[in-house]
mmCIF file of C-alpha atoms in Angstrom:
data_model
loop_
_atom_site.group_PDB
_atom_site.id
_atom_site.type_symbol
_atom_site.label_atom_id
_atom_site.label_comp_id
_atom_site.label_asym_id
_atom_site.label_seq_id
_atom_site.Cartn_x
_atom_site.Cartn_y
_atom_site.Cartn_z
ATOM 1 C CA UNK A 1 -13.448 4.456 9.711
ATOM 2 C CA UNK A 2 -15.483 3.576 6.650
ATOM 3 C CA UNK A 3 -12.688 1.687 4.862
ATOM 4 C CA UNK A 4 -9.217 0.449 5.801
ATOM 5 C CA UNK A 5 -6.550 -1.658 4.192
ATOM 6 C CA UNK A 6 -3.142 -1.705 2.551
ATOM 7 C CA UNK A 7 -1.982 -0.071 -0.673
ATOM 8 C CA UNK A 8 1.198 -0.693 -2.648
ATOM 9 C CA UNK A 9 3.105 0.239 -5.784
ATOM 10 C CA UNK A 10 6.311 -0.848 -7.471
ATOM 11 C CA UNK A 11 9.277 0.946 -5.933
ATOM 12 C CA UNK A 12 11.212 3.045 -8.419
ATOM 13 C CA UNK A 13 14.403 4.539 -6.978
ATOM 14 C CA UNK A 14 14.384 7.221 -9.682
ATOM 15 C CA UNK A 15 10.989 8.627 -8.677
ATOM 16 C CA UNK A 16 11.520 10.739 -5.585
ATOM 17 C CA UNK A 17 8.701 10.653 -3.016
ATOM 18 C CA UNK A 18 6.822 7.808 -4.712
ATOM 19 C CA UNK A 19 4.332 6.568 -2.130
ATOM 20 C CA UNK A 20 1.365 4.315 -2.787
ATOM 21 C CA UNK A 21 -2.130 5.745 -2.437
ATOM 22 C CA UNK A 22 -5.613 4.287 -2.713
ATOM 23 C CA UNK A 23 -5.341 5.113 -6.432
ATOM 24 C CA UNK A 24 -2.777 2.273 -6.682
ATOM 25 C CA UNK A 25 -3.406 -1.396 -5.967
ATOM 26 C CA UNK A 26 -5.056 -1.889 -2.585
ATOM 27 C CA UNK A 27 -6.830 -4.266 -0.292
ATOM 28 C CA UNK A 28 -10.116 -3.409 1.400
ATOM 29 C CA UNK A 29 -10.056 -4.936 4.862
ATOM 30 C CA UNK A 30 -13.240 -3.753 6.493
ATOM 31 C CA UNK A 31 -14.493 -0.835 8.579
ATOM 32 C CA UNK A 32 -14.145 0.373 12.160
ATOM 33 C CA UNK A 33 -11.260 0.723 14.608
ATOM 34 C CA UNK A 34 -10.321 -2.952 14.987
ATOM 35 C CA UNK A 35 -6.996 -4.374 13.838
ATOM 36 C CA UNK A 36 -6.831 -6.099 10.465
ATOM 37 C CA UNK A 37 -4.703 -8.375 8.312
ATOM 38 C CA UNK A 38 -4.193 -7.758 4.596
ATOM 39 C CA UNK A 39 -3.462 -10.408 2.007
ATOM 40 C CA UNK A 40 -1.570 -8.873 -0.907
ATOM 41 C CA UNK A 41 -1.687 -10.964 -4.076
ATOM 42 C CA UNK A 42 -0.571 -10.637 -7.690
ATOM 43 C CA UNK A 43 2.920 -9.307 -7.009
ATOM 44 C CA UNK A 44 5.643 -9.769 -9.610
ATOM 45 C CA UNK A 45 8.671 -11.943 -8.741
ATOM 46 C CA UNK A 46 12.006 -10.288 -7.921
ATOM 47 C CA UNK A 47 10.382 -6.843 -7.636
ATOM 48 C CA UNK A 48 10.609 -4.110 -4.991
ATOM 49 C CA UNK A 49 7.415 -2.571 -3.643
ATOM 50 C CA UNK A 50 6.498 0.299 -1.370
ATOM 51 C CA UNK A 51 3.630 -0.629 0.966
ATOM 52 C CA UNK A 52 1.571 1.292 3.533
ATOM 53 C CA UNK A 53 -1.731 1.064 5.330
ATOM 54 C CA UNK A 54 -4.600 3.502 4.932
ATOM 55 C CA UNK A 55 -7.864 4.432 6.618
ATOM 56 C CA UNK A 56 -10.722 6.490 5.229
ATOM 57 C CA UNK A 57 -13.193 8.433 7.383
ATOM 58 C CA UNK A 58 -15.388 11.497 6.998
ATOM 59 C CA UNK A 59 -12.332 13.779 7.135
ATOM 60 C CA UNK A 60 -10.536 12.021 4.257
ATOM 61 C CA UNK A 61 -7.810 9.420 3.791
ATOM 62 C CA UNK A 62 -4.868 8.978 6.137
ATOM 63 C CA UNK A 63 -1.832 6.758 5.542
ATOM 64 C CA UNK A 64 0.559 4.852 7.762
ATOM 65 C CA UNK A 65 4.326 4.833 7.396
ATOM 66 C CA UNK A 66 5.683 3.285 4.222
ATOM 67 C CA UNK A 67 7.889 0.238 4.171
ATOM 68 C CA UNK A 68 9.625 -1.668 1.398
ATOM 69 C CA UNK A 69 9.444 -5.303 0.432
ATOM 70 C CA UNK A 70 11.265 -7.402 -2.152
ATOM 71 C CA UNK A 71 9.558 -10.434 -3.649
ATOM 72 C CA UNK A 72 11.472 -13.629 -4.244
ATOM 73 C CA UNK A 73 12.692 -14.573 -7.748
#
């Protein structure tokens, strides 16, 4: 793994199949197979986001399952 981290985008219920990619906002949390912790900053208050992890290797980019978060007002 040459890069790993977390990517996210604002959740829009009207956009079907809207998943974050490394083209969206993302953290870069190192290399290799070890576990990692991401610190996501700059989120808007009272906003829903879709979040998922990613890893990049020689074969391309792979993503983890998406989950949804809601920031506080």
